[in-house]
CSV table of C-alpha atoms in Angstrom, one decimal:
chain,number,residue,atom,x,y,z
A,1,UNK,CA,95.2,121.9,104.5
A,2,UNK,CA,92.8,124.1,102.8
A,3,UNK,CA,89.9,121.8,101.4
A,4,UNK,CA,90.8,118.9,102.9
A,5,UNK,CA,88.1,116.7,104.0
A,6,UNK,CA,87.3,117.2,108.1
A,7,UNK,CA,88.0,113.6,109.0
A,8,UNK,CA,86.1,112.5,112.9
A,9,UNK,CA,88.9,112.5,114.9
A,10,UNK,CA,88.1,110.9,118.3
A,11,UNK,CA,89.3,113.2,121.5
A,12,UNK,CA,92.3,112.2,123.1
A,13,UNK,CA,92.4,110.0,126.3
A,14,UNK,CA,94.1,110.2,129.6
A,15,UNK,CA,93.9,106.6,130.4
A,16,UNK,CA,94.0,103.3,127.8
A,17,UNK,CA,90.8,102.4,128.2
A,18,UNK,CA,88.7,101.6,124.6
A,19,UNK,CA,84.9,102.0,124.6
A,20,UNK,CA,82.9,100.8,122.0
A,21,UNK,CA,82.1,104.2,120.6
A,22,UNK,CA,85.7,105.1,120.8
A,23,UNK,CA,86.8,102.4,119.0
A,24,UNK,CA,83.9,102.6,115.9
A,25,UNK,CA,85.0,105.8,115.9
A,26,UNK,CA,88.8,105.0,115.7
A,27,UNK,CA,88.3,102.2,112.8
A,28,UNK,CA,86.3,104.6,110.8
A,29,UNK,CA,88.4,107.1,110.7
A,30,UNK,CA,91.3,104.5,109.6
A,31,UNK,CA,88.6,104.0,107.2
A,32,UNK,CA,88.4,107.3,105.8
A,33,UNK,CA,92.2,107.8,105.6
A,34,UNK,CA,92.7,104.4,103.8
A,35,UNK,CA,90.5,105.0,101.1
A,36,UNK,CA,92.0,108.1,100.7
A,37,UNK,CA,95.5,107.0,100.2
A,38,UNK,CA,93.9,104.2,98.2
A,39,UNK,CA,92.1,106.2,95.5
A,40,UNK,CA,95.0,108.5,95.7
A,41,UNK,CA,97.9,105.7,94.9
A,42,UNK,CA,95.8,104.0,92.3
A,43,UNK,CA,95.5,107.6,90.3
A,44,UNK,CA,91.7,106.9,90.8
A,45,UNK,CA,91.4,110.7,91.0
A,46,UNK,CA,94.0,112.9,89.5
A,47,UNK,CA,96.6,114.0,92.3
A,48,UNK,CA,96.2,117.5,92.2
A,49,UNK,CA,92.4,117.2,93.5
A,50,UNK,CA,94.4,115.6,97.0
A,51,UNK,CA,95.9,117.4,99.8
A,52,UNK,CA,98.8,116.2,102.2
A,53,UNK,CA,98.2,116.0,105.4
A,54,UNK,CA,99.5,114.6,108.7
A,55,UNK,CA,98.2,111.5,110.0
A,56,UNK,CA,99.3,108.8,112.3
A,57,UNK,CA,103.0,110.1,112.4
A,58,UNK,CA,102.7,109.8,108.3
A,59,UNK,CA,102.5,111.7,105.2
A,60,UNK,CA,98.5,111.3,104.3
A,61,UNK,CA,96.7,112.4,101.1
A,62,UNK,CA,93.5,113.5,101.3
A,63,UNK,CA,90.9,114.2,99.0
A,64,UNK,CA,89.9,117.9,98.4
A,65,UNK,CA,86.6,117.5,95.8
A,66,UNK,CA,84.1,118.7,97.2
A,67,UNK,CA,81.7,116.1,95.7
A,68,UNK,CA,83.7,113.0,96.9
A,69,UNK,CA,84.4,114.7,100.3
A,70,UNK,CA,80.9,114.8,101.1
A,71,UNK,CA,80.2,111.5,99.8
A,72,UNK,CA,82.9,109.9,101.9
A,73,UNK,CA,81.9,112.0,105.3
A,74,UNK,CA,78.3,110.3,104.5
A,75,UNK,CA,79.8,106.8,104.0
A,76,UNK,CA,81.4,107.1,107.2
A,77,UNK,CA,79.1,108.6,109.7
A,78,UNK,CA,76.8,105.5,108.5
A,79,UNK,CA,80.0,103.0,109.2
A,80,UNK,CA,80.0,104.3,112.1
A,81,UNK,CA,76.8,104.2,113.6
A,82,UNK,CA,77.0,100.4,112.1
A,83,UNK,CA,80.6,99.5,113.9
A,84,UNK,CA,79.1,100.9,117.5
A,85,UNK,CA,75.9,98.1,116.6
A,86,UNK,CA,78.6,95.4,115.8
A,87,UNK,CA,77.0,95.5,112.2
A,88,UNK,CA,79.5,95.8,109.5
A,89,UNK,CA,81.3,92.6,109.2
A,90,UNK,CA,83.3,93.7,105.8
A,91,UNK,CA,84.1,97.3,104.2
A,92,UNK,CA,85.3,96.3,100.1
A,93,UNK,CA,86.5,99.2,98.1
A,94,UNK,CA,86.0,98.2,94.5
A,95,UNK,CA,88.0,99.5,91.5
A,96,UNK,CA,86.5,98.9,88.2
A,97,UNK,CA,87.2,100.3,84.8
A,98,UNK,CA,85.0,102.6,83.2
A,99,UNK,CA,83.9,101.2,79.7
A,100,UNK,CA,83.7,97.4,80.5
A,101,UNK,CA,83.0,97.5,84.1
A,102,UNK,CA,84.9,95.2,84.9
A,103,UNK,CA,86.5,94.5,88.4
A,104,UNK,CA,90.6,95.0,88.3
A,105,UNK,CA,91.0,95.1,92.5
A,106,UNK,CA,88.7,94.9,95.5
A,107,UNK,CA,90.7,95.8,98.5
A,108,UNK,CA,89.1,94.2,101.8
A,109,UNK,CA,88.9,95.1,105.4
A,110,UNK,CA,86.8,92.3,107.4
A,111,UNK,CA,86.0,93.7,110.9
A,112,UNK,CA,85.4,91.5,113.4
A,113,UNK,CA,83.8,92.9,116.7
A,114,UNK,CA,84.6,91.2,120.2
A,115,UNK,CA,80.9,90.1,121.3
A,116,UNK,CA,81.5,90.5,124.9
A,117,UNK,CA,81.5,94.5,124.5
A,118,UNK,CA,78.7,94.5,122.1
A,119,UNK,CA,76.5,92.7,124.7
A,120,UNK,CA,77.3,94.3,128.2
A,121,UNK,CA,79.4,97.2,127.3
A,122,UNK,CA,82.4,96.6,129.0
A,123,UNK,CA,85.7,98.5,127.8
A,124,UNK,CA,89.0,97.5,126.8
A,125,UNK,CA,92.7,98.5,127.6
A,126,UNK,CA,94.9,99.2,124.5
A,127,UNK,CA,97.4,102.2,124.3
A,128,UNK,CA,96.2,104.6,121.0
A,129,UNK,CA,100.4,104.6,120.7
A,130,UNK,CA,100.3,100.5,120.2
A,131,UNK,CA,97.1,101.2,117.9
A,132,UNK,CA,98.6,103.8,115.8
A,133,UNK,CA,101.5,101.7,115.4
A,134,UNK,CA,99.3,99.0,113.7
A,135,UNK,CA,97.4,101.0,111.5
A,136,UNK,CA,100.8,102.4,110.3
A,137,UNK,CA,101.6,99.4,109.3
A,138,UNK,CA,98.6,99.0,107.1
A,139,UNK,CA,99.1,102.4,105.5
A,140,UNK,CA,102.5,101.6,104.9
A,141,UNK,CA,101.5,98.8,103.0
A,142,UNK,CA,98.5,101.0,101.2
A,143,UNK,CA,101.4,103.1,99.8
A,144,UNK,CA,103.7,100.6,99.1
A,145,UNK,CA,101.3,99.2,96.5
A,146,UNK,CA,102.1,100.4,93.5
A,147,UNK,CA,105.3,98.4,94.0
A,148,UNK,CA,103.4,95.2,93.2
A,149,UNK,CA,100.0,95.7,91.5
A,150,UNK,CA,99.9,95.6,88.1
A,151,UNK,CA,99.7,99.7,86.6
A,152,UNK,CA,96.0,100.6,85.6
A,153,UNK,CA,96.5,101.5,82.2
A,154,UNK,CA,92.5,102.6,81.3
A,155,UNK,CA,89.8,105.2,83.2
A,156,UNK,CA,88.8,103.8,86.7
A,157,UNK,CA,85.9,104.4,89.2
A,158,UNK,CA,85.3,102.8,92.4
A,159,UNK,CA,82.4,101.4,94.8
A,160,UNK,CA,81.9,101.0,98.3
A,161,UNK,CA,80.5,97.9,99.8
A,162,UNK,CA,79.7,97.3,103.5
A,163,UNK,CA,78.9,93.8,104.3
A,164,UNK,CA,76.2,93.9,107.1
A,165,UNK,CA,73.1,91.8,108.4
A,166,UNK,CA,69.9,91.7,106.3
A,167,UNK,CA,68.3,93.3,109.2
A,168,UNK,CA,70.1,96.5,109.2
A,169,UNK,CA,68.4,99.7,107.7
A,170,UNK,CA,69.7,100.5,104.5
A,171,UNK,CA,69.8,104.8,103.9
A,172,UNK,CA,67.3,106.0,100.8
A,173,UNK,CA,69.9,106.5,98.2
A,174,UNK,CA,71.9,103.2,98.9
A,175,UNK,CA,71.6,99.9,97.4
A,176,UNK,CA,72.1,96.1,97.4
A,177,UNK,CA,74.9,95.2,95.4
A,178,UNK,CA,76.6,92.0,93.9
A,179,UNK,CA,80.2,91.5,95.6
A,180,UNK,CA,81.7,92.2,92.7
A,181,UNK,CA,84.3,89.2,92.6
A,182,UNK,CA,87.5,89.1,90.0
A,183,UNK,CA,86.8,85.8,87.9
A,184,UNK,CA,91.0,85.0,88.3
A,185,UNK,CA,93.0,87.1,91.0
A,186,UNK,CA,95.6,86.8,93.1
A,187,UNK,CA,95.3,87.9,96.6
A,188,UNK,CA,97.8,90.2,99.0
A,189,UNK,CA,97.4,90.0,102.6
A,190,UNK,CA,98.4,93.1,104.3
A,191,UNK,CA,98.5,93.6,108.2
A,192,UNK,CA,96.0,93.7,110.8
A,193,UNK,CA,95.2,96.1,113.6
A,194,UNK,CA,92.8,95.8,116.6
A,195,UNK,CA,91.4,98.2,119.2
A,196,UNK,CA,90.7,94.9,121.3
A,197,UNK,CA,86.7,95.5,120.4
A,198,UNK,CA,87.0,95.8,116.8
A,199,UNK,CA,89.5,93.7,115.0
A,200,UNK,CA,90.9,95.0,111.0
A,201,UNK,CA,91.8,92.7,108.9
A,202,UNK,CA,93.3,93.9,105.0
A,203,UNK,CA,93.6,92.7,101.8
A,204,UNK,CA,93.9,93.2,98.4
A,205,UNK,CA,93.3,91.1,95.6
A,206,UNK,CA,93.6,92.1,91.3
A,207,UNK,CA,93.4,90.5,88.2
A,208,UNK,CA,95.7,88.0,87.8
A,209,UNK,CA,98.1,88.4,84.7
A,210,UNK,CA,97.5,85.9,81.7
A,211,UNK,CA,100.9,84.9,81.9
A,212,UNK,CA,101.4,82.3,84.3
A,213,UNK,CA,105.2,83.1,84.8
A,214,UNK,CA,104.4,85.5,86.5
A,215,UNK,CA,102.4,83.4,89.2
A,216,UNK,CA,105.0,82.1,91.4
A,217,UNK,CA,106.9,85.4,92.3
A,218,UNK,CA,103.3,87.1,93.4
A,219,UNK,CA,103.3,84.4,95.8
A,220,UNK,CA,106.7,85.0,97.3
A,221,UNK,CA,105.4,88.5,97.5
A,222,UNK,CA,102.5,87.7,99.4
A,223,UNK,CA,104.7,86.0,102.1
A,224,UNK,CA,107.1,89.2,102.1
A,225,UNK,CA,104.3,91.4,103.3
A,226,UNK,CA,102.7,89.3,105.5
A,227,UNK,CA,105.8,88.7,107.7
């Protein structure tokens, strides 16, 4: 779509053989299109600034705002450099209301990369079909959120957060952060997907409602998605 942000798309392969580049590249661009849908099904950004596209066999929205398309294309050429050094251990996206600052969700990817690659370089075998079929699952999940997170009733921004070694170069303009925890939440696992060098793990946690009636049935909703 027109003004849609140009998303690195990795080129297709004849065989199912994963490199390490291949594969940063392929979790960052699942990157990309999840904090798209995210921001997009939380009404972080009003719905007429996104686009629909197609993605990974499913309806995607993507962002068309100039300003946050070119912040986002930054974020992730740096998350990728990082995921082909077997840096970032965590990607956090952060949603926080406006006047108090206070932190209502923090949806978390940990990333764990498979050692053995990072050292000698040796490749993996993984269909992109069996790959995609993960990562749907995670989308799925992305969009099916609304069904069970409590509505955001005041202005919202968000933050990034990349989790990575003390030794790894920061770019100029970014900065250290707190992790920006939710004194009492309740926590949603979602799915997982792996590329067999890079393993995704998701979840979302939010503040938990005062009323403690409502405890017990979050849980038995945690155990619905993660089956």
């Amino acid at each position: 779509p027109k003004g849609a942000i140009n998303m690195p798309t990795r080129t297709e392969a004849k065989s199912n053989t994963i490199t390490l580049k291949g594969s940063a590249q392929l979790v960052s661009e699942f990157f990309g299109y999840s904090i798209n849908s995210i921001l997009y099904q939380r009404g972080i950004y009003d719905p007429e600034l996104f686009d629909a596209t197609k993605k990974y066999k499913l309806r995607m929205m993507v962002t068309k705002d100039k300003g946050l398309s070119e912040y986002l294309k930054n974020v992730l050429q740096q998350l990728t450099a990082w995921l082909e050094k077997g840096m970032v251990q965590k990607l956090v996206l952060v949603i926080a209301s406006v006047d108090a600052g206070e932190t209502l969700e923090r949806w978390v990817f940990d990333v764990d990369t498979n050692q053995k690659c990072l050292n000698d370089g040796s490749t993996q075998e993984k269909s992109e079909k069996d790959i995609m079929r993960e990562i749907q699952a995670i989308i799925r999940q992305i969009t099916s959120s609304v069904t069970f997170l409590p509505l955001l009733e005041e202005p919202c921004t968000f933050d990034l957060l990349i989790y990575a070694p003390n030794e790894c170069k920061v770019p100029e303009k970014w900065e250290e952060s707190d992790p920006k925890y939710i004194a009492k939440s309740n926590e949603v696992r979602l799915r997982s997907f792996t590329t067999k060098i890079h393993k995704v793990e998701a979840s979302v946690a939010y503040k938990a409602c005062d009323d403690s009636d409502d405890e017990e049935p979050e849980k038995e909703k945690e155990n619905e998605l993660r089956n």
